[in-house]
Amino acid sequence: MTSYKPAESPDKTTIFSYHDLTPPTTRDIYEARKIVRQYLPSTPLVRSESLSATLDADVYLKREDTLPTNSFKIRGFYNLVDDLNEEFREPGLITSSMGNHGQGMATAAREFDVPAVIVVPETLENPTKTDNMERLGATVIAHGRDVDEAREYAEQQAAEKGYRYVHGGNEPHLIAGRASAGLEVMADRPDVDVLINPVGGGSSAAAYALTVGKLLSADVIGVQASGADAVYRAWKDGVIEMQDNAETFAEGIKTRTPFALPLEIMQEHLSEMILVEDEDLQASIRRLLADDSILVEGAAASSVAAAFQLRDKLAGKTVVLPISGSNLSMSKLRTIVAD
Ligand SMILES: *Cc1c(COP(=O)(O)O)cnc(C)c1O
């Protein structure tokens, strides 16, 4: 397994020689869509009457929560596993995840009959997500205090045991596959002016930036939680720095590390990045539940919270807010609804 020695990475994460840090081309994205389409339906783009009225805009929700595993993450894995090098089929894939990334990988791995190992933090913030990964046939290992420590362990295991290490962001195949959502938005709403998307590792914001942003010249805006703003800072300053802490109840965007590839794409094609407070995420969860009858998790609520923050800019525009996932744990739901 000596040919899979970690390579020098422009960020603080480990990459292997198979990690190509070239942004996917438009052609790559259309090719990826052909594969994704074999496994997944297009997701609905549904007008929200309540948000349209409140924000004085035409607001559409891209319902990524309707995909299998209830988040957008799964889109990229079909494209990645479809192109998996033969020598990784037996050892299989390894990644680290707070939940949705792992569930997506487990689903695609099962489809292609490839083993999947997922390292989750010991805190197990969302046990349902972990249980689902096991139900999908993945091996789940709990390690580290957060997803970044889990990632370091997964990187080490990959180097030792020859798994294909699936990076959370430095994977052109994942970004190209996830960009199929942007192509769907372009087909359904070519008049989109603004799209606001959560940023964790940045793969999906980069994917929308390469489609709705680059190809339609719409404004693609990224959002992070104010307590987990590593990518926001890197995007503003142009310096990749890992933070010591990340604090937010929205585990889907709770990360301390900017990833070089999505960051590079976002710097070129994202028009803005903003921060929202956890209390605004919670208010947005309550609002979507009460007014739109949609359950969202914390990370997904950030696009709606950001739309409220930017309301002056959005008036009169066609706005797309991806609902990135709905895997909210029962305990978090109880606390949020009781407030
Ligand atoms: C992972 C995730 C995000 C953030 O996506 P990135 O591509 O990592 O930036 C947002 N929302 C949900 C529900 C997620 O699972």
XYZ file of C-alpha atoms and ligand atoms in Angstrom:
354
model
C 0.000 0.000 0.000
C 3.036 2.242 -0.198
C 1.733 3.952 -3.327
C -0.935 5.621 -1.169
C 1.332 7.726 1.009
C -0.367 11.006 1.916
C 0.570 13.896 -0.365
C 1.304 17.495 0.589
C -2.003 19.328 1.031
C -2.645 23.062 0.690
C -4.943 22.838 3.729
C -4.364 21.093 7.060
C -6.028 17.881 5.936
C -4.526 14.781 4.435
C -4.830 14.087 0.750
C -3.649 11.088 -1.201
C -2.244 10.906 -4.705
C -5.713 10.103 -6.081
C -7.086 13.427 -4.790
C -7.025 15.717 -7.769
C -7.513 19.306 -6.648
C -8.650 20.571 -10.042
C -12.165 22.073 -9.977
C -14.675 20.076 -12.040
C -15.389 21.510 -15.480
C -18.878 22.166 -16.789
C -18.500 19.020 -18.878
C -17.583 16.995 -15.755
C -20.744 18.298 -14.111
C -22.994 17.284 -17.023
C -21.316 13.872 -17.142
C -21.858 13.466 -13.404
C -25.521 14.309 -13.793
C -25.984 11.366 -16.183
C -24.797 9.038 -13.441
C -26.661 10.700 -10.585
C -29.881 10.556 -12.630
C -29.659 6.779 -12.848
C -30.084 6.578 -9.087
C -31.887 9.688 -7.922
C -34.925 11.686 -9.012
C -34.772 15.451 -9.494
C -35.878 17.146 -6.298
C -38.866 19.508 -6.301
C -38.387 23.270 -6.381
C -41.428 24.496 -4.507
C -42.597 28.051 -4.023
C -43.027 29.080 -0.385
C -46.016 31.392 -0.168
C -45.246 32.381 3.403
C -41.588 33.236 2.760
C -42.442 34.959 -0.528
C -44.984 37.162 1.257
C -42.780 37.895 4.272
C -39.650 38.661 2.228
C -41.519 40.388 -0.599
C -39.723 38.126 -3.089
C -40.372 34.974 -5.120
C -38.942 32.348 -2.812
C -38.467 28.733 -3.899
C -37.301 25.886 -1.698
C -35.123 23.221 -3.347
C -36.253 20.142 -1.460
C -33.026 18.182 -1.070
C -34.546 16.723 2.086
C -36.714 14.524 -0.176
C -33.699 12.496 -1.371
C -32.859 9.109 0.178
C -31.126 9.726 3.563
C -32.863 13.120 3.657
C -29.987 15.300 2.527
C -28.193 16.422 -0.650
C -24.957 14.661 0.288
C -25.867 11.418 -1.439
C -25.725 13.015 -4.913
C -21.938 13.101 -5.029
C -21.272 9.543 -3.935
C -22.909 7.839 -6.905
C -20.539 9.749 -9.144
C -17.507 8.951 -6.990
C -18.190 5.243 -6.475
C -19.152 4.730 -10.111
C -15.610 5.776 -11.050
C -13.864 3.930 -8.201
C -10.506 2.412 -9.041
C -10.676 -1.397 -9.086
C -8.072 -1.789 -6.328
C -10.306 -0.026 -3.796
C -13.332 -2.251 -4.336
C -12.201 -4.797 -1.784
C -10.811 -2.615 1.020
C -13.616 -0.150 0.296
C -14.172 3.451 1.333
C -13.500 5.352 4.527
C -14.633 8.824 5.545
C -15.452 10.893 8.611
C -18.878 12.397 9.110
C -21.316 14.053 11.490
C -24.023 12.035 9.787
C -25.351 12.996 6.377
C -22.114 12.623 4.423
C -21.710 9.149 5.969
C -25.276 8.120 5.226
C -24.853 9.211 1.630
C -21.612 7.270 1.270
C -23.095 4.172 2.894
C -26.054 4.218 0.498
C -23.953 4.492 -2.663
C -21.426 1.939 -1.366
C -24.246 -0.545 -0.745
C -25.585 0.047 -4.243
C -22.173 -0.791 -5.744
C -21.425 -3.528 -3.210
C -18.325 -1.800 -1.826
C -17.512 -1.832 1.929
C -17.850 1.487 3.785
C -16.210 2.597 7.039
C -17.379 5.827 8.670
C -15.609 7.521 11.571
C -17.960 9.644 13.688
C -17.052 11.810 16.697
C -17.458 10.193 20.126
C -19.986 12.887 21.077
C -22.569 11.231 18.770
C -24.595 14.423 18.512
C -27.168 12.793 16.326
C -27.482 9.086 17.183
C -30.216 8.570 14.580
C -27.783 9.460 11.802
C -25.264 6.954 13.191
C -27.867 4.187 13.499
C -28.901 4.809 9.903
C -25.315 4.374 8.671
C -25.166 0.974 10.357
C -28.527 -0.005 8.957
C -27.158 0.803 5.496
C -24.400 -1.725 6.096
C -21.507 0.599 6.963
C -18.993 -0.052 9.739
C -19.187 2.860 12.164
C -16.225 3.778 14.389
C -16.547 6.466 17.082
C -13.320 8.431 17.488
C -12.315 11.964 18.505
C -14.022 14.919 20.135
C -15.371 16.364 16.914
C -15.592 15.728 13.187
C -12.104 17.102 12.553
C -10.526 14.652 14.992
C -12.628 11.885 13.454
C -11.280 12.988 10.071
C -7.661 12.741 11.210
C -8.287 9.201 12.405
C -9.951 8.235 9.120
C -7.002 9.679 7.186
C -4.598 7.603 9.277
C -6.655 4.432 8.840
C -6.733 4.972 5.087
C -2.940 5.315 4.954
C -2.482 2.179 7.052
C -5.111 -0.090 5.531
C -5.450 1.032 1.947
C -9.056 2.226 1.999
C -10.071 4.870 -0.531
C -10.217 7.898 1.733
C -13.174 10.057 0.772
C -12.374 13.638 1.665
C -15.214 15.896 2.806
C -14.405 18.607 0.269
C -11.283 17.966 -1.803
C -13.104 15.600 -4.161
C -13.994 16.875 -7.653
C -16.290 13.860 -8.168
C -18.342 14.722 -5.090
C -18.610 18.362 -6.096
C -19.538 17.474 -9.696
C -22.192 15.005 -8.498
C -23.596 17.497 -6.019
C -23.718 20.101 -8.798
C -26.564 18.113 -10.378
C -28.804 20.026 -7.936
C -27.651 23.295 -9.506
C -28.426 22.000 -13.019
C -31.929 21.137 -11.820
C -32.410 24.658 -10.452
C -31.165 26.082 -13.771
C -33.723 24.018 -15.676
C -36.625 24.810 -13.349
C -35.885 28.484 -12.630
C -33.527 29.975 -15.209
C -34.661 33.359 -13.844
C -33.095 32.750 -10.412
C -31.396 35.895 -9.093
C -30.037 34.698 -5.770
C -29.348 31.296 -4.213
C -28.328 31.043 -0.560
C -26.698 27.827 0.669
C -25.173 26.573 3.937
C -21.405 26.050 4.079
C -19.762 23.314 6.120
C -16.915 21.820 4.088
C -18.194 23.922 1.190
C -18.823 21.181 -1.389
C -22.439 22.086 -2.088
C -21.952 25.860 -2.114
C -19.051 25.279 -4.536
C -21.341 23.079 -6.640
C -24.046 25.764 -6.828
C -21.342 28.360 -7.500
C -20.163 26.354 -10.536
C -23.679 26.020 -11.934
C -26.181 28.671 -10.865
C -23.305 31.105 -10.156
C -20.911 30.542 -13.039
C -23.336 29.449 -15.765
C -26.314 31.694 -14.943
C -24.454 34.592 -13.314
C -26.875 34.497 -10.388
C -25.606 35.526 -6.942
C -24.691 32.458 -4.924
C -24.306 33.341 -1.250
C -22.768 31.071 1.400
C -23.814 30.938 5.068
C -22.025 29.676 8.149
C -22.960 29.616 11.822
C -21.200 32.422 13.717
C -19.688 29.874 16.130
C -18.215 27.771 13.298
C -16.844 30.314 10.857
C -13.562 28.799 9.631
C -14.566 28.856 5.962
C -16.120 32.317 6.244
C -12.777 33.650 7.526
C -10.747 31.802 4.926
C -13.035 33.103 2.178
C -12.728 36.705 3.408
C -8.982 36.672 4.168
C -7.738 34.229 1.549
C -5.820 32.366 4.277
C -6.577 28.756 5.185
C -6.548 28.447 8.938
C -7.929 25.701 11.103
C -9.880 26.985 14.135
C -9.491 25.504 17.633
C -13.206 25.298 18.240
C -16.534 25.140 16.470
C -19.714 25.802 18.423
C -23.152 25.371 16.916
C -26.054 22.983 17.450
C -26.207 22.619 13.633
C -23.877 19.628 13.351
C -24.113 19.565 9.525
C -22.024 22.761 9.340
C -19.962 22.293 12.505
C -16.426 22.149 11.177
C -13.133 23.815 12.059
C -11.300 23.342 8.761
C -11.530 25.071 5.408
C -10.901 22.689 2.492
C -8.702 23.931 -0.348
C -10.703 22.820 -3.393
C -14.198 24.068 -2.481
C -12.626 27.224 -1.053
C -10.874 27.962 -4.337
C -14.131 27.514 -6.255
C -16.084 29.640 -3.778
C -13.504 32.408 -3.968
C -13.986 32.566 -7.685
C -17.733 32.136 -7.998
C -19.452 32.978 -4.703
C -20.750 36.532 -4.468
C -20.932 36.770 -0.680
C -20.529 34.894 2.612
C -22.448 35.733 5.764
C -22.839 34.441 9.319
C -26.012 33.650 11.249
C -26.562 33.075 14.967
C -27.769 29.759 16.383
C -30.911 31.430 17.773
C -31.786 32.574 14.250
C -31.304 29.017 12.978
C -33.706 27.818 15.654
C -36.239 30.510 14.808
C -36.016 29.446 11.148
C -36.634 25.800 12.079
C -39.788 26.847 13.972
C -40.913 29.076 11.104
C -40.499 26.384 8.431
C -42.345 23.895 10.592
C -45.193 26.241 11.472
C -45.692 28.037 8.138
C -44.459 25.588 5.496
C -44.930 22.252 7.303
C -41.320 21.346 6.566
C -38.956 19.797 9.082
C -35.356 20.955 8.601
C -32.169 20.400 10.539
C -30.037 23.253 11.860
C -27.652 23.400 8.898
C -30.521 23.605 6.409
C -32.232 26.391 8.356
C -29.231 28.630 7.702
C -30.324 29.526 4.169
C -33.664 30.768 5.514
C -32.046 32.602 8.456
C -29.665 34.258 5.998
C -32.550 35.300 3.730
C -34.060 37.201 6.655
C -30.739 38.886 7.345
C -30.476 39.916 3.671
C -34.138 40.791 3.191
C -33.498 44.334 1.942
C -31.400 42.938 -0.910
C -33.855 40.202 -1.808
C -37.008 42.275 -2.273
C -38.499 41.768 -5.737
C -36.051 38.985 -6.642
C -36.332 35.293 -7.471
C -34.645 33.522 -4.601
C -33.789 29.825 -4.243
C -33.152 28.412 -0.787
C -31.949 24.795 -0.823
C -33.335 22.734 2.048
C -30.123 20.758 2.473
C -31.366 18.185 4.978
C -34.017 17.258 7.505
C -32.198 14.961 9.921
C -32.971 16.848 13.104
C -32.638 14.686 16.206
C -35.734 14.323 18.392
C -33.932 15.824 21.380
C -32.938 18.949 19.444
C -36.433 19.224 17.975
C -37.965 19.078 21.462
C -35.733 21.844 22.802
C -36.275 24.065 19.785
C -40.041 23.698 19.730
C -40.290 24.229 23.494
C -38.504 27.599 23.287
C -23.094 18.671 5.060
C -24.285 19.516 5.171
C -24.232 20.896 4.867
C -22.955 21.568 4.458
O -22.529 21.094 3.239
P -21.028 21.197 2.744
O -21.084 20.702 1.370
O -20.191 20.361 3.652
O -20.661 22.638 2.862
C -25.401 21.618 4.919
N -26.570 21.043 5.292
C -26.661 19.749 5.598
C -27.974 19.208 6.002
C -25.514 18.939 5.550
O -25.617 17.647 5.865
